[in-house]
Tab-separated table of C-alpha atoms in Angstrom:
chain	number	residue	atom	x	y	z
L	1	MET	CA	27.554	11.344	-0.427
L	2	ALA	CA	27.120	12.912	3.019
L	3	ARG	CA	23.883	14.532	1.864
L	4	ALA	CA	22.673	11.172	0.523
L	5	LEU	CA	23.482	9.486	3.825
L	6	ARG	CA	21.573	12.167	5.729
L	7	GLY	CA	18.650	11.680	3.375
L	8	GLU	CA	18.683	7.930	3.915
L	9	ARG	CA	18.781	8.378	7.688
L	10	SER	CA	15.869	10.793	7.469
L	11	GLU	CA	13.894	8.321	5.356
L	12	LEU	CA	14.720	5.565	7.855
L	13	ARG	CA	13.451	7.678	10.745
L	14	ARG	CA	10.237	8.557	8.900
L	15	ALA	CA	9.631	4.932	7.963
L	16	SER	CA	10.279	3.835	11.549
L	17	VAL	CA	7.827	6.427	12.857
L	18	ARG	CA	5.171	5.323	10.337
L	19	LEU	CA	5.583	1.685	11.338
L	20	ALA	CA	5.510	2.625	15.032
L	21	VAL	CA	2.315	4.646	14.575
L	22	GLN	CA	0.630	1.837	12.659
L	23	PHE	CA	1.686	-0.822	15.174
L	24	THR	CA	0.671	1.362	18.110
L	25	ALA	CA	-2.702	2.098	16.525
L	26	LEU	CA	-3.241	-1.625	16.063
L	27	ILE	CA	-2.377	-2.303	19.717
L	28	VAL	CA	-4.703	0.490	20.875
L	29	VAL	CA	-7.578	-0.840	18.762
L	30	LEU	CA	-7.119	-4.415	19.984
L	31	LEU	CA	-6.798	-3.414	23.635
L	32	SER	CA	-9.751	-1.039	23.334
L	33	LEU	CA	-11.896	-3.834	21.926
L	34	ALA	CA	-10.773	-6.166	24.711
L	35	GLY	CA	-11.426	-3.447	27.322
L	36	ALA	CA	-14.877	-2.766	25.896
L	37	VAL	CA	-15.726	-6.470	26.194
L	38	VAL	CA	-14.425	-6.595	29.783
L	39	TYR	CA	-16.346	-3.439	30.736
L	40	TYR	CA	-19.516	-4.735	29.137
L	41	LEU	CA	-19.274	-8.048	30.992
L	42	ALA	CA	-18.546	-6.258	34.284
L	43	ALA	CA	-21.476	-3.866	33.820
L	44	ALA	CA	-23.779	-6.743	32.908
L	45	GLY	CA	-22.620	-8.677	35.988
L	46	SER	CA	-23.170	-5.679	38.260
L	47	GLU	CA	-26.627	-5.135	36.819
L	48	GLU	CA	-27.522	-8.777	37.346
L	49	ALA	CA	-26.225	-8.723	40.949
L	50	LEU	CA	-28.208	-5.551	41.676
L	51	GLN	CA	-31.338	-7.130	40.274
L	52	GLN	CA	-30.860	-10.260	42.381
L	53	ARG	CA	-30.446	-8.139	45.543
L	54	LEU	CA	-33.691	-6.287	44.825
L	55	GLU	CA	-35.615	-9.472	44.127
L	56	ALA	CA	-34.265	-11.083	47.308
L	57	ALA	CA	-35.130	-7.977	49.373
L	58	VAL	CA	-38.794	-7.879	48.350
L	59	GLU	CA	-39.162	-11.430	49.687
L	60	LEU	CA	-38.449	-10.216	53.240
L	61	ASP	CA	-41.300	-9.860	55.692
L	62	ASN	CA	-39.883	-7.304	58.090
L	63	PRO	CA	-37.984	-4.076	57.260
L	64	ARG	CA	-35.719	-4.760	60.227
L	65	ASP	CA	-34.425	-7.874	58.418
L	66	ALA	CA	-33.141	-5.846	55.456
L	67	PRO	CA	-29.373	-5.596	54.894
L	68	LEU	CA	-27.628	-2.348	55.823
L	69	ASP	CA	-27.375	-1.136	52.229
L	70	VAL	CA	-31.040	-1.910	51.418
L	71	PHE	CA	-34.022	0.229	52.468
L	72	LEU	CA	-37.280	-1.651	52.793
L	73	ALA	CA	-40.894	-0.504	53.052
L	74	VAL	CA	-43.832	-2.874	53.691
L	75	LEU	CA	-47.463	-1.845	53.168
L	76	ASN	CA	-49.801	-4.258	54.943
L	77	ARG	CA	-53.545	-3.434	55.113
L	78	GLY	CA	-52.932	0.277	55.034
L	79	ARG	CA	-50.127	0.142	57.576
L	80	LEU	CA	-46.650	1.183	56.341
L	81	GLU	CA	-43.436	-0.023	57.945
L	82	VAL	CA	-40.038	1.279	56.770
L	83	SER	CA	-36.403	0.664	57.569
L	84	ARG	CA	-34.485	2.913	59.904
L	85	ASP	CA	-32.812	6.042	58.535
L	86	VAL	CA	-34.774	5.994	55.295
L	87	PRO	CA	-33.582	8.952	53.168
L	88	SER	CA	-35.967	11.732	52.268
L	89	GLY	CA	-37.853	10.795	49.113
L	90	LEU	CA	-38.252	7.148	50.055
L	91	PRO	CA	-40.397	5.156	50.025
L	92	VAL	CA	-42.168	6.050	46.761
L	93	ALA	CA	-45.753	6.305	47.906
L	94	SER	CA	-47.214	6.450	44.386
L	95	SER	CA	-45.601	3.136	43.460
L	96	LEU	CA	-46.827	1.480	46.652
L	97	SER	CA	-50.376	2.656	45.955
L	98	ALA	CA	-50.243	1.558	42.334
L	99	VAL	CA	-48.991	-1.929	43.157
L	100	ALA	CA	-51.541	-2.249	45.956
L	101	ALA	CA	-54.227	-1.384	43.390
L	102	GLY	CA	-53.075	-4.271	41.200
L	103	ALA	CA	-50.668	-2.510	38.793
L	104	GLY	CA	-48.037	-5.253	39.058
L	105	SER	CA	-44.376	-4.877	39.893
L	106	ILE	CA	-42.755	-1.479	39.290
L	107	GLU	CA	-38.997	-0.966	38.901
L	108	GLU	CA	-37.633	2.566	38.745
L	109	THR	CA	-34.671	4.827	39.492
L	110	VAL	CA	-35.170	7.465	42.149
L	111	GLU	CA	-33.054	10.414	43.339
L	112	ALA	CA	-33.192	10.823	47.148
L	113	ASP	CA	-30.948	13.095	49.239
L	114	GLY	CA	-28.582	13.469	46.256
L	115	THR	CA	-28.167	9.712	45.843
L	116	THR	CA	-29.492	7.466	43.104
L	117	TYR	CA	-31.432	4.399	44.155
L	118	ARG	CA	-32.805	1.468	42.216
L	119	VAL	CA	-36.321	0.806	43.559
L	120	LEU	CA	-38.432	-2.314	43.073
L	121	THR	CA	-42.039	-2.409	44.278
L	122	ALA	CA	-43.835	-5.777	44.224
L	123	GLN	CA	-46.800	-7.503	45.854
L	124	GLU	CA	-46.078	-10.428	48.117
L	125	ARG	CA	-48.036	-13.666	47.983
L	126	ARG	CA	-49.816	-12.819	51.240
L	127	GLY	CA	-51.133	-9.551	49.845
L	128	ARG	CA	-48.539	-7.232	51.334
L	129	VAL	CA	-46.774	-4.677	49.109
L	130	VAL	CA	-42.995	-4.558	49.567
L	131	GLN	CA	-40.694	-1.852	48.220
L	132	ALA	CA	-36.905	-2.317	48.219
L	133	ALA	CA	-34.400	0.445	47.420
L	134	VAL	CA	-30.683	-0.157	46.778
L	135	ASP	CA	-27.984	2.521	46.498
L	136	THR	CA	-26.312	2.237	43.031
L	137	GLN	CA	-23.410	4.531	43.889
L	138	GLU	CA	-21.034	1.720	44.841
L	139	THR	CA	-21.769	-0.139	41.625
L	140	ARG	CA	-21.074	3.003	39.586
L	141	ASN	CA	-17.860	3.602	41.531
L	142	GLN	CA	-16.664	0.078	40.787
L	143	LEU	CA	-17.398	0.473	37.099
L	144	ASN	CA	-15.640	3.847	37.049
L	145	ARG	CA	-12.585	2.341	38.710
L	146	LEU	CA	-12.603	-0.467	36.164
L	147	LEU	CA	-12.902	2.033	33.305
L	148	PHE	CA	-9.977	4.059	34.667
L	149	ALA	CA	-7.849	0.922	35.033
L	150	LEU	CA	-8.647	-0.203	31.487
L	151	THR	CA	-7.883	3.252	30.080
L	152	ALA	CA	-4.589	3.399	31.959
L	153	ALA	CA	-3.705	-0.066	30.686
L	154	VAL	CA	-4.432	0.929	27.086
L	155	VAL	CA	-2.413	4.168	27.355
L	156	GLY	CA	0.498	2.445	29.070
L	157	SER	CA	0.499	-0.420	26.591
L	158	ALA	CA	0.385	2.070	23.702
L	159	ALA	CA	3.435	3.899	25.070
L	160	VAL	CA	5.369	0.664	25.516
L	161	ALA	CA	4.259	-0.571	22.083
L	162	ALA	CA	5.331	2.713	20.465
L	163	LEU	CA	8.782	2.566	22.031
L	164	PHE	CA	9.242	-1.100	21.205
L	165	SER	CA	7.976	-0.723	17.634
L	166	VAL	CA	10.300	2.222	16.939
L	167	LEU	CA	13.302	0.266	18.176
L	168	ALA	CA	12.224	-2.888	16.371
L	169	ALA	CA	11.467	-1.029	13.124
L	170	ARG	CA	14.851	0.685	13.137
L	171	ALA	CA	16.625	-2.582	13.849
L	172	ALA	CA	14.685	-4.335	11.073
L	173	MET	CA	15.217	-1.580	8.513
L	174	ARG	CA	18.942	-1.060	9.040
L	175	PRO	CA	19.896	-4.090	6.884
L	176	LEU	CA	17.506	-2.876	4.185
L	177	ALA	CA	18.968	0.624	4.342
L	178	ARG	CA	22.485	-0.796	4.051
L	179	ALA	CA	21.421	-2.969	1.107
L	180	LEU	CA	19.870	0.018	-0.662
L	181	GLU	CA	22.977	2.070	0.003
L	182	LEU	CA	25.154	-0.682	-1.459
L	183	GLN	CA	22.868	-0.916	-4.475
L	184	ARG	CA	23.050	2.821	-5.140
L	185	ARG	CA	26.795	2.810	-4.720
L	186	PHE	CA	27.138	-0.116	-7.104
L	187	VAL	CA	24.992	1.526	-9.790
L	188	SER	CA	26.766	4.848	-9.307
L	189	ASP	CA	30.207	3.247	-9.463
L	190	ALA	CA	29.262	1.079	-12.438
L	191	SER	CA	27.839	4.058	-14.284
L	192	HIS	CA	30.952	6.099	-13.578
L	193	GLU	CA	33.357	3.320	-14.545
L	194	LEU	CA	31.484	2.442	-17.761
L	195	ARG	CA	30.992	6.053	-18.826
L	196	THR	CA	34.759	6.601	-19.053
L	197	PRO	CA	35.506	3.809	-21.585
L	198	LEU	CA	32.386	4.733	-23.554
L	199	THR	CA	33.605	8.300	-23.786
L	200	LEU	CA	37.001	7.061	-24.956
L	201	LEU	CA	35.328	4.754	-27.485
L	202	SER	CA	33.297	7.624	-28.917
L	203	THR	CA	36.356	9.876	-29.039
L	204	ARG	CA	38.478	7.260	-30.826
L	205	ALA	CA	35.713	6.535	-33.318
L	206	GLN	CA	35.462	10.237	-34.126
L	207	LEU	CA	39.239	10.444	-34.590
L	208	LEU	CA	39.173	7.409	-36.906
L	209	ARG	CA	36.387	9.008	-38.891
L	210	ARG	CA	38.419	12.188	-39.364
L	211	ARG	CA	41.486	10.213	-40.396
L	212	ALA	CA	39.433	8.189	-42.866
L	213	ALA	CA	37.985	11.357	-44.345
L	214	GLY	CA	41.484	12.869	-44.591
L	215	GLN	CA	42.876	9.825	-46.403
L	216	ALA	CA	40.122	9.579	-48.971
L	217	GLY	CA	42.535	9.113	-51.848
L	218	GLY	CA	43.483	5.566	-50.884
L	219	ALA	CA	40.020	4.036	-51.017
L	220	SER	CA	37.081	3.883	-53.353
L	221	PRO	CA	34.175	6.228	-52.644
L	222	GLY	CA	31.890	3.284	-51.758
L	223	GLU	CA	34.315	1.771	-49.290
L	224	LEU	CA	34.997	5.158	-47.725
L	225	ASP	CA	31.273	5.874	-47.325
L	226	ARG	CA	30.701	2.499	-45.657
L	227	LEU	CA	33.643	3.081	-43.324
L	228	ILE	CA	32.444	6.533	-42.345
L	229	GLN	CA	28.880	5.246	-41.889
L	230	GLY	CA	30.151	2.438	-39.654
L	231	LEU	CA	32.149	4.860	-37.533
L	232	ASP	CA	29.118	7.150	-37.264
L	233	GLU	CA	27.093	4.189	-36.035
L	234	VAL	CA	29.774	3.381	-33.438
L	235	VAL	CA	29.656	6.982	-32.186
L	236	ALA	CA	25.853	6.896	-32.074
L	237	ASP	CA	25.829	3.554	-30.227
L	238	ALA	CA	28.304	4.899	-27.676
L	239	GLY	CA	26.008	7.871	-27.098
L	240	VAL	CA	23.003	5.566	-26.696
L	241	LEU	CA	24.858	3.417	-24.171
L	242	THR	CA	25.858	6.505	-22.202
L	243	GLY	CA	22.232	7.635	-22.114
L	244	ILE	CA	21.123	4.180	-20.945
L	245	LEU	CA	23.668	4.279	-18.136
L	246	ASP	CA	22.378	7.665	-17.027
L	247	ASP	CA	18.804	6.398	-17.123
L	248	LEU	CA	19.732	3.306	-15.118
L	249	LEU	CA	21.389	5.522	-12.528
L	250	VAL	CA	18.198	7.589	-12.195
L	251	ALA	CA	15.971	4.498	-12.105
L	252	ALA	CA	18.086	2.903	-9.349
L	253	ASP	CA	17.344	5.774	-6.969
L	254	PRO	CA	13.581	6.515	-6.824
L	255	ARG	CA	14.275	9.682	-4.837
L	256	LYS	CA	15.743	11.237	-7.994
L	257	PRO	CA	12.967	11.452	-10.579
L	258	GLY	CA	15.320	12.879	-13.219
L	259	THR	CA	14.616	15.609	-15.736
L	260	LEU	CA	11.696	15.065	-18.098
L	261	GLU	CA	11.966	16.301	-21.625
L	262	GLU	CA	9.815	16.196	-24.716
L	263	VAL	CA	10.656	13.136	-26.782
L	264	ASP	CA	9.400	12.298	-30.262
L	265	LEU	CA	8.290	8.665	-30.045
L	266	ALA	CA	8.121	8.365	-33.812
L	267	ALA	CA	11.770	9.418	-34.146
L	268	VAL	CA	12.865	7.013	-31.400
L	269	ALA	CA	10.918	4.174	-33.051
L	270	ARG	CA	12.472	4.973	-36.428
L	271	GLN	CA	15.993	5.019	-34.974
L	272	THR	CA	15.531	1.767	-33.042
L	273	ALA	CA	13.941	-0.007	-36.004
L	274	ALA	CA	16.895	1.014	-38.174
L	275	ALA	CA	19.317	-0.399	-35.601
L	276	PHE	CA	17.385	-3.710	-35.530
L	277	GLY	CA	17.194	-3.946	-39.308
L	278	PRO	CA	20.271	-6.186	-39.793
L	279	ALA	CA	19.190	-8.547	-36.987
L	280	PHE	CA	15.754	-9.025	-38.559
L	281	SER	CA	17.311	-9.575	-41.977
L	282	ASP	CA	19.603	-12.280	-40.561
L	283	ARG	CA	16.541	-14.082	-39.132
L	284	GLY	CA	14.604	-13.772	-42.375
L	285	LEU	CA	11.993	-11.529	-40.775
L	286	ALA	CA	10.418	-8.477	-42.330
L	287	LEU	CA	10.307	-5.405	-40.104
L	288	HIS	CA	7.545	-2.944	-41.055
L	289	THR	CA	7.084	0.524	-39.563
L	290	GLN	CA	3.945	2.629	-39.509
L	291	LEU	CA	5.183	5.978	-38.243
L	292	PRO	CA	3.598	9.412	-38.695
L	293	ASP	CA	5.413	12.230	-40.411
L	294	VAL	CA	4.581	14.628	-37.579
L	295	PRO	CA	6.209	14.313	-34.128
L	296	VAL	CA	4.393	12.361	-31.410
L	297	LEU	CA	5.648	14.150	-28.301
L	298	VAL	CA	5.619	12.729	-24.784
L	299	LEU	CA	7.329	13.766	-21.560
L	300	GLY	CA	10.065	11.313	-20.641
L	301	ASN	CA	13.649	10.393	-21.197
L	302	GLU	CA	14.914	9.458	-24.646
L	303	ALA	CA	17.287	6.744	-23.417
L	304	ALA	CA	14.563	5.119	-21.314
L	305	LEU	CA	12.055	5.180	-24.176
L	306	GLN	CA	14.679	3.717	-26.474
L	307	ARG	CA	14.985	0.850	-23.991
L	308	VAL	CA	11.224	0.339	-24.343
L	309	PHE	CA	11.458	-0.052	-28.120
L	310	THR	CA	14.567	-2.216	-27.800
L	311	ALA	CA	12.831	-4.608	-25.393
L	312	LEU	CA	9.675	-4.814	-27.518
L	313	LEU	CA	11.589	-5.448	-30.728
L	314	SER	CA	13.851	-7.995	-29.025
L	315	ASN	CA	10.773	-9.897	-27.869
L	316	ALA	CA	9.251	-9.761	-31.366
L	317	LEU	CA	12.561	-10.896	-32.872
L	318	ASP	CA	12.559	-13.959	-30.627
L	319	PHE	CA	8.992	-15.068	-31.336
L	320	GLY	CA	8.059	-13.627	-34.746
L	321	ARG	CA	7.755	-16.041	-37.689
L	322	THR	CA	7.770	-13.933	-40.848
L	323	GLU	CA	7.065	-10.294	-40.032
L	324	VAL	CA	6.901	-7.707	-37.266
L	325	THR	CA	5.109	-4.359	-37.384
L	326	VAL	CA	5.946	-1.305	-35.280
L	327	SER	CA	3.503	1.596	-35.199
L	328	VAL	CA	3.251	4.884	-33.328
L	329	ALA	CA	0.102	7.010	-33.266
L	330	ALA	CA	-1.520	9.794	-31.261
L	331	ARG	CA	-4.999	8.868	-30.013
L	332	ASN	CA	-6.991	11.293	-27.893
L	333	ARG	CA	-4.563	12.315	-25.157
L	334	ASP	CA	-2.232	9.326	-25.438
L	335	ALA	CA	0.650	8.273	-27.595
L	336	VAL	CA	0.132	4.630	-28.533
L	337	VAL	CA	3.025	2.352	-29.437
L	338	THR	CA	2.099	-1.034	-30.923
L	339	VAL	CA	4.494	-3.891	-31.732
L	340	ALA	CA	2.793	-6.858	-33.418
L	341	ASP	CA	4.306	-10.137	-34.589
L	342	ASP	CA	2.888	-13.216	-36.333
L	343	GLY	CA	4.394	-15.695	-33.902
L	344	PRO	CA	2.607	-18.285	-31.743
L	345	GLY	CA	1.056	-15.600	-29.583
L	346	LEU	CA	1.099	-15.060	-25.856
L	347	PRO	CA	-0.020	-18.013	-23.721
L	348	PRO	CA	-3.191	-17.414	-21.692
L	349	GLU	CA	-1.364	-18.864	-18.675
L	350	LEU	CA	0.690	-15.669	-18.527
L	351	ALA	CA	-2.314	-13.373	-18.243
L	352	GLY	CA	-1.540	-10.958	-15.437
L	353	ALA	CA	2.089	-12.112	-15.118
L	354	LEU	CA	3.532	-11.319	-18.532
L	355	PHE	CA	5.212	-8.146	-17.307
L	356	ASP	CA	6.657	-9.739	-14.167
L	357	ARG	CA	10.393	-10.275	-14.027
L	358	PHE	CA	11.551	-13.605	-15.459
L	359	SER	CA	8.021	-14.815	-16.196
L	360	SER	CA	7.863	-18.152	-18.009
L	361	VAL	CA	5.372	-20.753	-19.162
L	362	ARG	CA	5.592	-24.489	-19.826
L	363	PRO	CA	5.139	-26.122	-22.194
L	364	ALA	CA	5.790	-23.868	-25.180
L	365	PRO	CA	4.632	-24.995	-28.641
L	366	ALA	CA	8.037	-26.544	-29.282
L	367	GLY	CA	7.967	-28.363	-25.932
L	368	HIS	CA	10.337	-25.966	-24.178
L	369	THR	CA	9.748	-23.495	-21.392
L	370	ARG	CA	9.279	-19.992	-22.786
L	371	HIS	CA	11.067	-17.306	-20.775
L	372	TYR	CA	10.421	-13.577	-20.995
L	373	GLY	CA	13.300	-12.396	-18.799
L	374	LEU	CA	13.552	-8.733	-17.826
L	375	GLY	CA	12.667	-6.971	-21.061
L	376	LEU	CA	8.891	-6.730	-20.754
L	377	ALA	CA	9.128	-6.065	-17.014
L	378	LEU	CA	11.393	-3.090	-17.740
L	379	VAL	CA	8.904	-1.866	-20.343
L	380	ALA	CA	6.163	-1.878	-17.695
L	381	GLU	CA	8.377	-0.089	-15.154
L	382	ILE	CA	9.479	2.623	-17.589
L	383	ALA	CA	5.922	3.178	-18.833
L	384	ALA	CA	4.683	3.521	-15.253
L	385	ARG	CA	7.511	5.946	-14.442
L	386	PHE	CA	6.272	8.291	-17.179
L	387	GLY	CA	2.581	7.937	-16.257
L	388	GLY	CA	1.725	5.329	-18.875
L	389	SER	CA	0.844	1.649	-19.095
L	390	VAL	CA	1.514	-1.467	-21.132
L	391	SER	CA	-0.887	-4.219	-22.131
L	392	ALA	CA	-1.002	-7.313	-24.319
L	393	GLU	CA	-3.492	-9.167	-26.462
L	394	PRO	CA	-2.768	-12.850	-25.787
L	395	GLU	CA	-4.286	-14.468	-28.885
L	396	THR	CA	-2.575	-17.864	-29.068
L	397	GLY	CA	-1.766	-18.893	-32.622
L	398	GLN	CA	-2.505	-15.466	-34.087
L	399	GLY	CA	0.556	-13.547	-33.026
L	400	ALA	CA	1.159	-11.182	-30.160
L	401	VAL	CA	0.306	-7.495	-29.899
L	402	LEU	CA	2.003	-5.401	-27.209
L	403	VAL	CA	0.661	-1.899	-26.653
L	404	VAL	CA	2.320	0.913	-24.699
L	405	ARG	CA	0.340	4.052	-23.861
L	406	LEU	CA	1.987	7.248	-22.691
L	407	PRO	CA	0.348	10.635	-22.052
L	408	LEU	CA	1.060	13.195	-24.741
L	409	SER	CA	2.882	16.356	-23.767
L	410	ALA	CA	1.107	19.719	-23.842
L	411	ARG	CA	2.398	20.351	-27.371
L	412	GLY	CA	1.437	16.847	-28.500
L	413	PHE	CA	-2.343	17.452	-28.502
């Protein structure tokens, strides 16, 4: 029990970490998208402001009127005037000459004295050529500061989101962990408590069989044979019930896959069909079997596979009209189990939901809701546990055909 509790705590921690990672990744993606939008808008705004400053600067007449962060050069009839303290590399003489020759406005990026400038050269209405240069360093610094702030916000939010999500996930999963623990305890306790009386029942039946065999002189041979056969059936049924309890205990805890063994599906089908024989006779139904003489081996658990046949035959017993056929065959790499009845068939409304728990459809042919309970859902779960599948052919009015496919074992090919 202590080991199981440690395992559950470990699973809880792993699940909490997975949820925290997923939630944190979602937060990071959302904040990154929002940050990218903010950065894009800020960069676009800075670019537009820079462009407006350049366009306003080239409208000036005198370099002395230029703002402190703008360098201006004016070419008027071969005479060049420039702002004070113009850095080396400015103005761009080639651009001034080109615009003066009628090339139109020229906008370019120039490196001067280790600084990057945005330069616009244009011709004024009065024929003068004006060149304005603006330092882009401050704009880049602002964008870099914005990028750093956005990155810090994303990282900080991710850390807070990770911490919060871990705490929230653990708090949310504790009730589930307690419920799963209670479920496992219930199944374990029920299996333990039921196994004891079943063992006693089997033991008493075996003792009665020995006593009946020892007192053979007081009964006719036919009566004695029927008594011994009945006691043998009681012993066999007790063994089947014990196997079902063990299988239920394994199925209740998905962390324990159980031990797989080679099982002969044909033998299991033959045994289950024999057990259902009296029930079919009481209903006036004929139960036919089409079983091969050679074993059809699959990897699984005999008790679980017996539950599959029991559920399929129970369903056929409820809805069959005159006859039911059970067949087992090996096809390619699969063992195929088919249970067919001549009942009203499976309603098309249940397509895709037939193997859900407690599936039902209204109205049934007799005007009543038809329920399918747990049986077919358990068939689907057991088949999936052993790597197989289950399907149906819902032909209304022509009977129902349920097909279970399980992979053959290595010796079954």
